[in-house]
PDB file of C-alpha atoms in Angstrom:
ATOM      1  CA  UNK A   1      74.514  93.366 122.707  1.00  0.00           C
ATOM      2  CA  UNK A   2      75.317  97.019 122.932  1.00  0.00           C
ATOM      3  CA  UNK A   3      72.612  99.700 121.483  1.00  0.00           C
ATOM      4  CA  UNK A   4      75.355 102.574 120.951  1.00  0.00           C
ATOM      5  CA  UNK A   5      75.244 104.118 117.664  1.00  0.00           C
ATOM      6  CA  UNK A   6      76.872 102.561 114.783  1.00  0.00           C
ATOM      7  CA  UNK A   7      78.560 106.190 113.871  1.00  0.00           C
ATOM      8  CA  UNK A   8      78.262 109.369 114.835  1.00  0.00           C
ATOM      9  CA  UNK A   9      77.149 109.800 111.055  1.00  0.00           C
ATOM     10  CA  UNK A  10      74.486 109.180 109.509  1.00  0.00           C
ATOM     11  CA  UNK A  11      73.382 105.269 108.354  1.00  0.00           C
ATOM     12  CA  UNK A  12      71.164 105.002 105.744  1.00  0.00           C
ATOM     13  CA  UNK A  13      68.394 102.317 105.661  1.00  0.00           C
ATOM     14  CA  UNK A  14      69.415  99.677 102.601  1.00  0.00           C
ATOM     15  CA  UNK A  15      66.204 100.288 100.817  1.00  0.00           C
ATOM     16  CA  UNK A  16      67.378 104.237 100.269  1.00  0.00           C
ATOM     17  CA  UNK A  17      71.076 102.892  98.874  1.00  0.00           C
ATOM     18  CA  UNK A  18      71.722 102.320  95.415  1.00  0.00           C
ATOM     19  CA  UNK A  19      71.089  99.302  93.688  1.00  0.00           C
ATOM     20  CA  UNK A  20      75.131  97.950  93.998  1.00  0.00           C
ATOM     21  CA  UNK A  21      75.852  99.600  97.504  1.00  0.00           C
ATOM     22  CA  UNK A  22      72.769  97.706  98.633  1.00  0.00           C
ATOM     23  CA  UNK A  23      73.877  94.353  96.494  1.00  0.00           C
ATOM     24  CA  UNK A  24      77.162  94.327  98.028  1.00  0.00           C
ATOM     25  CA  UNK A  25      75.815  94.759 101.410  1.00  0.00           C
ATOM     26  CA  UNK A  26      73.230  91.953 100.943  1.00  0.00           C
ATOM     27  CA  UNK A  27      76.644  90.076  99.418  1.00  0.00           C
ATOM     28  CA  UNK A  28      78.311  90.175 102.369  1.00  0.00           C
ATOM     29  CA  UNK A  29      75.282  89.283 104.766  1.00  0.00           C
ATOM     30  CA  UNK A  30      74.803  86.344 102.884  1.00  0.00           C
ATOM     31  CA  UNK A  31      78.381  84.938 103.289  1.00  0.00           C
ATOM     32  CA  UNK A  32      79.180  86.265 107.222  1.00  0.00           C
ATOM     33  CA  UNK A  33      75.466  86.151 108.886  1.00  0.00           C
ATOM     34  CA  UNK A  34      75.529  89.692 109.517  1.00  0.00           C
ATOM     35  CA  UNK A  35      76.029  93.065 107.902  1.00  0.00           C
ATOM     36  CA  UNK A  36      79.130  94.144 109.311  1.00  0.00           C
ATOM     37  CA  UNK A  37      79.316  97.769 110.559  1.00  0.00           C
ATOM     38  CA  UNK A  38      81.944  99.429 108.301  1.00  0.00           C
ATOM     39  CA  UNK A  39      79.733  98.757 105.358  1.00  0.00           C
ATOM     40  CA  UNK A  40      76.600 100.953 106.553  1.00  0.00           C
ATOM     41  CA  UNK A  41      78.900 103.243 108.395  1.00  0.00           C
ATOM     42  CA  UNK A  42      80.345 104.040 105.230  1.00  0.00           C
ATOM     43  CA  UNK A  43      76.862 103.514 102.913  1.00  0.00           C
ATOM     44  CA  UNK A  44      75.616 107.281 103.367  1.00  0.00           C
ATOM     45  CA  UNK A  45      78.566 108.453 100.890  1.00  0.00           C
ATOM     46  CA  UNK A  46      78.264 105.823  97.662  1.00  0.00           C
ATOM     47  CA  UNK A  47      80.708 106.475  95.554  1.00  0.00           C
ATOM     48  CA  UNK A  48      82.903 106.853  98.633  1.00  0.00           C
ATOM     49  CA  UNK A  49      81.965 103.796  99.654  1.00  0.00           C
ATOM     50  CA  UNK A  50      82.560 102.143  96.692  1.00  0.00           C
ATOM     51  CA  UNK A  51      85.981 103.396  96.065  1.00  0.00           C
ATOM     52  CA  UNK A  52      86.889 101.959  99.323  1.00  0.00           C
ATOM     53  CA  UNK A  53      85.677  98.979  98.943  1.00  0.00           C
ATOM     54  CA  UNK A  54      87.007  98.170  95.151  1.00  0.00           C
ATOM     55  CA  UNK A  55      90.607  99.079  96.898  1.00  0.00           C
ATOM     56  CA  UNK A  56      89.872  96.639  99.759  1.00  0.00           C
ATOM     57  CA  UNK A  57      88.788  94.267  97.610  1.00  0.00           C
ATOM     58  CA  UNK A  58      91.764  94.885  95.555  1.00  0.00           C
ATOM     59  CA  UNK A  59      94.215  94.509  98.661  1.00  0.00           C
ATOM     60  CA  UNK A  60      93.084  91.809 100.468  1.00  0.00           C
ATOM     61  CA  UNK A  61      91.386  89.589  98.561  1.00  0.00           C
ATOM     62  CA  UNK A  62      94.157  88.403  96.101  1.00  0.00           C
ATOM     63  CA  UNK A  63      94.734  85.069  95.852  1.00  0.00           C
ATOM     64  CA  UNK A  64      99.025  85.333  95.272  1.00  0.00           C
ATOM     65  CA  UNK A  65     101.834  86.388  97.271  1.00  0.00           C
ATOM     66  CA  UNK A  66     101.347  87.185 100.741  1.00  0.00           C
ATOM     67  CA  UNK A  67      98.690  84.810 102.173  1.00  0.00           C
ATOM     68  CA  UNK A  68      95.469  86.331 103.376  1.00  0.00           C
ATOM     69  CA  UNK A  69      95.993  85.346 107.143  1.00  0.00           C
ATOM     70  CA  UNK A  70      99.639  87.675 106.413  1.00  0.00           C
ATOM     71  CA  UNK A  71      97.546  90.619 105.511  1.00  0.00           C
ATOM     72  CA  UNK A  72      94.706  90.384 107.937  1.00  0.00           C
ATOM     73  CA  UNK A  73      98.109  90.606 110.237  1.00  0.00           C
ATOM     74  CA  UNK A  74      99.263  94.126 109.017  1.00  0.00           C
ATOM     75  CA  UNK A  75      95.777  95.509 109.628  1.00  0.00           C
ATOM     76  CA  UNK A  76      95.631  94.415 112.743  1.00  0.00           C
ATOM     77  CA  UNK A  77      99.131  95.055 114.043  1.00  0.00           C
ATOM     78  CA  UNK A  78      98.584  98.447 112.221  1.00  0.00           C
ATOM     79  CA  UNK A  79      95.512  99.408 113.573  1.00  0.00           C
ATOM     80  CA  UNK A  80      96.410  98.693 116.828  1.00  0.00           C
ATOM     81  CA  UNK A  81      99.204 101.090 116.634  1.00  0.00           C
ATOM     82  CA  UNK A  82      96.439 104.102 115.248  1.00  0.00           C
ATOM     83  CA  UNK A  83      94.126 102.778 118.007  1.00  0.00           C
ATOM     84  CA  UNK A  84      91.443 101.854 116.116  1.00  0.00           C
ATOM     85  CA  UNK A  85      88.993  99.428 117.985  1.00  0.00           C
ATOM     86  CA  UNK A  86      86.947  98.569 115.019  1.00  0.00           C
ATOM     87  CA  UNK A  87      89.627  97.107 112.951  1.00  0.00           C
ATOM     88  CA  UNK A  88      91.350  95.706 115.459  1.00  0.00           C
ATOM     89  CA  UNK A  89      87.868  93.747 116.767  1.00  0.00           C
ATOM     90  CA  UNK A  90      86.986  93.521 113.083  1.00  0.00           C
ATOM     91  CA  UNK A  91      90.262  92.485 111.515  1.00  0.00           C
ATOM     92  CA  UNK A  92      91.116  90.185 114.859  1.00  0.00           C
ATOM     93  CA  UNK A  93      88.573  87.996 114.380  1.00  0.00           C
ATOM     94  CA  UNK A  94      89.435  87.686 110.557  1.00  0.00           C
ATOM     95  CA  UNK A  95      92.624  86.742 111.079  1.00  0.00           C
ATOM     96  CA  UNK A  96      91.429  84.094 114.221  1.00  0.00           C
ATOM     97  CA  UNK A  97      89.985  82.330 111.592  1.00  0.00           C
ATOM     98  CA  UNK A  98      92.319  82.826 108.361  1.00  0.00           C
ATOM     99  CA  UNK A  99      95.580  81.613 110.616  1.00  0.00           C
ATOM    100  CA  UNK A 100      93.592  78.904 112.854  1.00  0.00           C
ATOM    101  CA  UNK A 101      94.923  80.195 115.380  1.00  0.00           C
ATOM    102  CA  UNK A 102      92.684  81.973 118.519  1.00  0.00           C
ATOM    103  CA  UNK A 103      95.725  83.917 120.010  1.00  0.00           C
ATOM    104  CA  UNK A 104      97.386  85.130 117.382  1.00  0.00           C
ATOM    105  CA  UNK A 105      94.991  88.557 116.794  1.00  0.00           C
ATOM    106  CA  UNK A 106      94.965  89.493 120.485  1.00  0.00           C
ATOM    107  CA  UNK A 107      99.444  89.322 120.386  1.00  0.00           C
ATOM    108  CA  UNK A 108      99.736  90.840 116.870  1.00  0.00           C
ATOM    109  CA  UNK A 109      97.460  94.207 118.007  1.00  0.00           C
ATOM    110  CA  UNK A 110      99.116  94.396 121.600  1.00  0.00           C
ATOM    111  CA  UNK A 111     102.729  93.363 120.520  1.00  0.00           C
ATOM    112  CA  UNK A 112     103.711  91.474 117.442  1.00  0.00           C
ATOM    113  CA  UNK A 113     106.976  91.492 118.353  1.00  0.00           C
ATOM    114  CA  UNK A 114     105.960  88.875 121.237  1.00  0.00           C
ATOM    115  CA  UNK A 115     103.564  87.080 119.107  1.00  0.00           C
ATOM    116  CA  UNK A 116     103.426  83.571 117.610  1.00  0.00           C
ATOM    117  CA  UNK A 117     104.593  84.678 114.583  1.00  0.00           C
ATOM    118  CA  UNK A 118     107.280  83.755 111.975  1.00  0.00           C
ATOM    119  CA  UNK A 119     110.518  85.509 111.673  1.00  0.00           C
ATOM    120  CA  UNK A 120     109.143  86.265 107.948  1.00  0.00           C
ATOM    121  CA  UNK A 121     106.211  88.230 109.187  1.00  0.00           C
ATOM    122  CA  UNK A 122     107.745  89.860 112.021  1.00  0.00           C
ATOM    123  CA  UNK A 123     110.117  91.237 109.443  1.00  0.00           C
ATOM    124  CA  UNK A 124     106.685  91.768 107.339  1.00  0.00           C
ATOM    125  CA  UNK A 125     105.073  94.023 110.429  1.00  0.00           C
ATOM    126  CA  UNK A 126     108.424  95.541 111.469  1.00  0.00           C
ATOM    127  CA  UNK A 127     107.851  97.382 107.690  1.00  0.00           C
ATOM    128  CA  UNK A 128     104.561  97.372 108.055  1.00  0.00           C
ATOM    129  CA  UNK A 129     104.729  99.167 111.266  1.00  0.00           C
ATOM    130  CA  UNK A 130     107.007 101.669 109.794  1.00  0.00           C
ATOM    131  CA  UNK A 131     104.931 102.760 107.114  1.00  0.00           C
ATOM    132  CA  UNK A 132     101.860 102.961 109.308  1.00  0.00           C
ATOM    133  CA  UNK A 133     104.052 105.304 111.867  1.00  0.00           C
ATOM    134  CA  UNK A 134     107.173 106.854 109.898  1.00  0.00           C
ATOM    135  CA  UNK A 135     106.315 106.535 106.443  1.00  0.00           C
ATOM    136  CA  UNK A 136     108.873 109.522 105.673  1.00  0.00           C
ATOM    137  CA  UNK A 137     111.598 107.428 107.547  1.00  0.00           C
ATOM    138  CA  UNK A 138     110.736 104.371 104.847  1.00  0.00           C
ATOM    139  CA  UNK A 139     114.829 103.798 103.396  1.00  0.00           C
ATOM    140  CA  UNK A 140     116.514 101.146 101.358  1.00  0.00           C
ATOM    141  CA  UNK A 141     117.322  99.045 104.434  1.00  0.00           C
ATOM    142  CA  UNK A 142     114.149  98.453 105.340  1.00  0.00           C
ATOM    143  CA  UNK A 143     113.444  96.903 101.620  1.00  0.00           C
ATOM    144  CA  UNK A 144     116.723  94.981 101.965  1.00  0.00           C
ATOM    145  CA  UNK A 145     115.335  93.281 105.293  1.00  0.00           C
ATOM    146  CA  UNK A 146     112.241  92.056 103.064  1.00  0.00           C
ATOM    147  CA  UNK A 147     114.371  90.638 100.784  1.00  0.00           C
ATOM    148  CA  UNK A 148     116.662  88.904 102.812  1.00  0.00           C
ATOM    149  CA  UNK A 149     113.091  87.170 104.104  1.00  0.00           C
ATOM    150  CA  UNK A 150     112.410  86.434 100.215  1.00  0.00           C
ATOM    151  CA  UNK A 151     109.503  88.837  99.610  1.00  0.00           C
ATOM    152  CA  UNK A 152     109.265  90.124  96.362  1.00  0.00           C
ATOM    153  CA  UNK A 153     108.627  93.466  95.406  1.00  0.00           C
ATOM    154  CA  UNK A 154     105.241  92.946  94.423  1.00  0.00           C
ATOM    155  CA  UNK A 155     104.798  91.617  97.996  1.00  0.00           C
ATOM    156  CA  UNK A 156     106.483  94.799  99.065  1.00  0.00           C
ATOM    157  CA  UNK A 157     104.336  96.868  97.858  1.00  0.00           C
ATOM    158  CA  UNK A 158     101.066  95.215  99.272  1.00  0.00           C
ATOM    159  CA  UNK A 159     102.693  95.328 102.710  1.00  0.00           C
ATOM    160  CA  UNK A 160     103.222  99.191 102.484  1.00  0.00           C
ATOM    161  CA  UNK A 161      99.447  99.658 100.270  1.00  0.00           C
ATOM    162  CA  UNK A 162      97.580  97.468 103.075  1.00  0.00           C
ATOM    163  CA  UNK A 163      99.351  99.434 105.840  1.00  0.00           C
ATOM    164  CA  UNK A 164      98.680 102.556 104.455  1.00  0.00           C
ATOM    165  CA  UNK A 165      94.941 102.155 103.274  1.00  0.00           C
ATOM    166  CA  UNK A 166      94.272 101.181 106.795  1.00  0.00           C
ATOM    167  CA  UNK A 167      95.758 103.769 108.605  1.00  0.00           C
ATOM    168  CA  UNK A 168      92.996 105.739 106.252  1.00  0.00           C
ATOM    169  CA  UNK A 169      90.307 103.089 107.494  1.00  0.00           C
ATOM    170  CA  UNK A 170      91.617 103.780 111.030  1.00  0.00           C
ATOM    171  CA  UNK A 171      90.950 107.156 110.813  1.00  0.00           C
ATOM    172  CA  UNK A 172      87.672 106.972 108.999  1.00  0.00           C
ATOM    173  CA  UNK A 173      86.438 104.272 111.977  1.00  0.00           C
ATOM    174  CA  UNK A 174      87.980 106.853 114.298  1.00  0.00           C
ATOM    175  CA  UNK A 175      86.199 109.733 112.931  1.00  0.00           C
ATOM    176  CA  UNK A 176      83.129 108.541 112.680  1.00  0.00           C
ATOM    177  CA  UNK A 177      83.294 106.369 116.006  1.00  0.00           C
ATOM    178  CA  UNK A 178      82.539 103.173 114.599  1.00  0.00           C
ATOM    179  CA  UNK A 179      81.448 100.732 116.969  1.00  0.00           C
ATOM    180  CA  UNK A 180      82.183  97.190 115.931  1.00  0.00           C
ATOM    181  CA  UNK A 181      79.637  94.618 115.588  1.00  0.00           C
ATOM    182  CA  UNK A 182      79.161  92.200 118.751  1.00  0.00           C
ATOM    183  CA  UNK A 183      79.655  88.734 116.415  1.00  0.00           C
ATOM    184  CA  UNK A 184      83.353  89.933 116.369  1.00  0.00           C
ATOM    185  CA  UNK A 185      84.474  89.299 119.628  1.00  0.00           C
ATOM    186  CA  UNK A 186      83.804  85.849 119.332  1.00  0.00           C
ATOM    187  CA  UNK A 187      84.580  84.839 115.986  1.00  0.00           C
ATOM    188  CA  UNK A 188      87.555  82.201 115.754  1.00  0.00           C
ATOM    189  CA  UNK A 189      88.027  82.370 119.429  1.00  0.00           C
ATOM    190  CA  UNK A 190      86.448  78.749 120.146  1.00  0.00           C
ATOM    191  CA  UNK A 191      86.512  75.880 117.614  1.00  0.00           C
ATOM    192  CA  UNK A 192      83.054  75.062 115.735  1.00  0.00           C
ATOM    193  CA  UNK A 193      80.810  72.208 117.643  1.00  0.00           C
TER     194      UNK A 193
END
């Protein structure tokens, strides 16, 4: 276990947040065994906080279009491009366990191009990508290449919103040098005994 800081900002203890930071903190503790990072990192500015999180929420935890192991892919492919080590470690083991698969995180943040991966979703991080890294270069063609893989436009648009909230989240980890929590780096590496 590693005793670096959390951020090079300040964390607030839970009992000096505000009754729904501090819920949805306790929320997630509950369901994961842990408080992870991000949330406390980003705890000492609430209503930032919570305007983060209600577009997270928003992105990537519907229920239609692309599946939720597809968009844990675009942050980590994503982030690995902005070189940001807690969503990659973060996001990674997320997306271990959402595809069932224990390579798949480790190829999508170092190459997706090489990964075991669909043709569908390599077309799906190939825009991704873009976005994250050319966003001005963005043209028809690159929609028509969706298509042809049958996204909709709906599923369009979460492709280019998830890549571009994270390469805010990238920046904000990157800022503040958040250090990911050690339960990551294990997570949906092994299967359960």
């Amino acid at each position: 276990m590693t005793d670096r800081p959390i951020s090079r900002f300040p964390v607030p203890e839970l009992k000096d947040l505000p009754d729904d930071v501090r819920g949805k903190i306790l929320a997630v503790q509950e369901k994961a065994g842990f408080v992870p990072n991000v949330f406390l990192a980003l705890a000492h500015r609430p209503d930032e906080f919570r305007a983060f999180f209600a577009y997270h929420d928003a992105l990537m935890e519907k229920n239609e279009g692309l599946t939720k192991a597809e968009r844990e892919m675009i942050v980590v492919a994503t982030s690995g491009a902005n070189g940001c080590l807690y969503c990659v470690v973060a996001h990674g083991a997320i997306l271990r366990i959402r595809a069932k698969n224990p390579r798949v995180a480790d190829q999508v943040a170092t190459n997706y191009r090489k990964a075991e991966i669909t043709p569908r979703q390599r077309a799906m991080l190939d825009f991704a990508m873009k976005v994250a890294l050319a966003s001005a270069e963005v043209d028809d063609p690159d929609f028509a290449a969706l298509r042809t893989q049958g996204f909709s436009d709906d599923e369009i648009w979460d492709i280019g919103a998830i890549a571009a909230f994270f390469a805010m989240s990238n920046r904000l980890a990157n800022l503040s040098s958040m250090r990911p929590n050690d339960e990551f780096f294990l997570m949906g590496r092994l299967p359960k005994a």
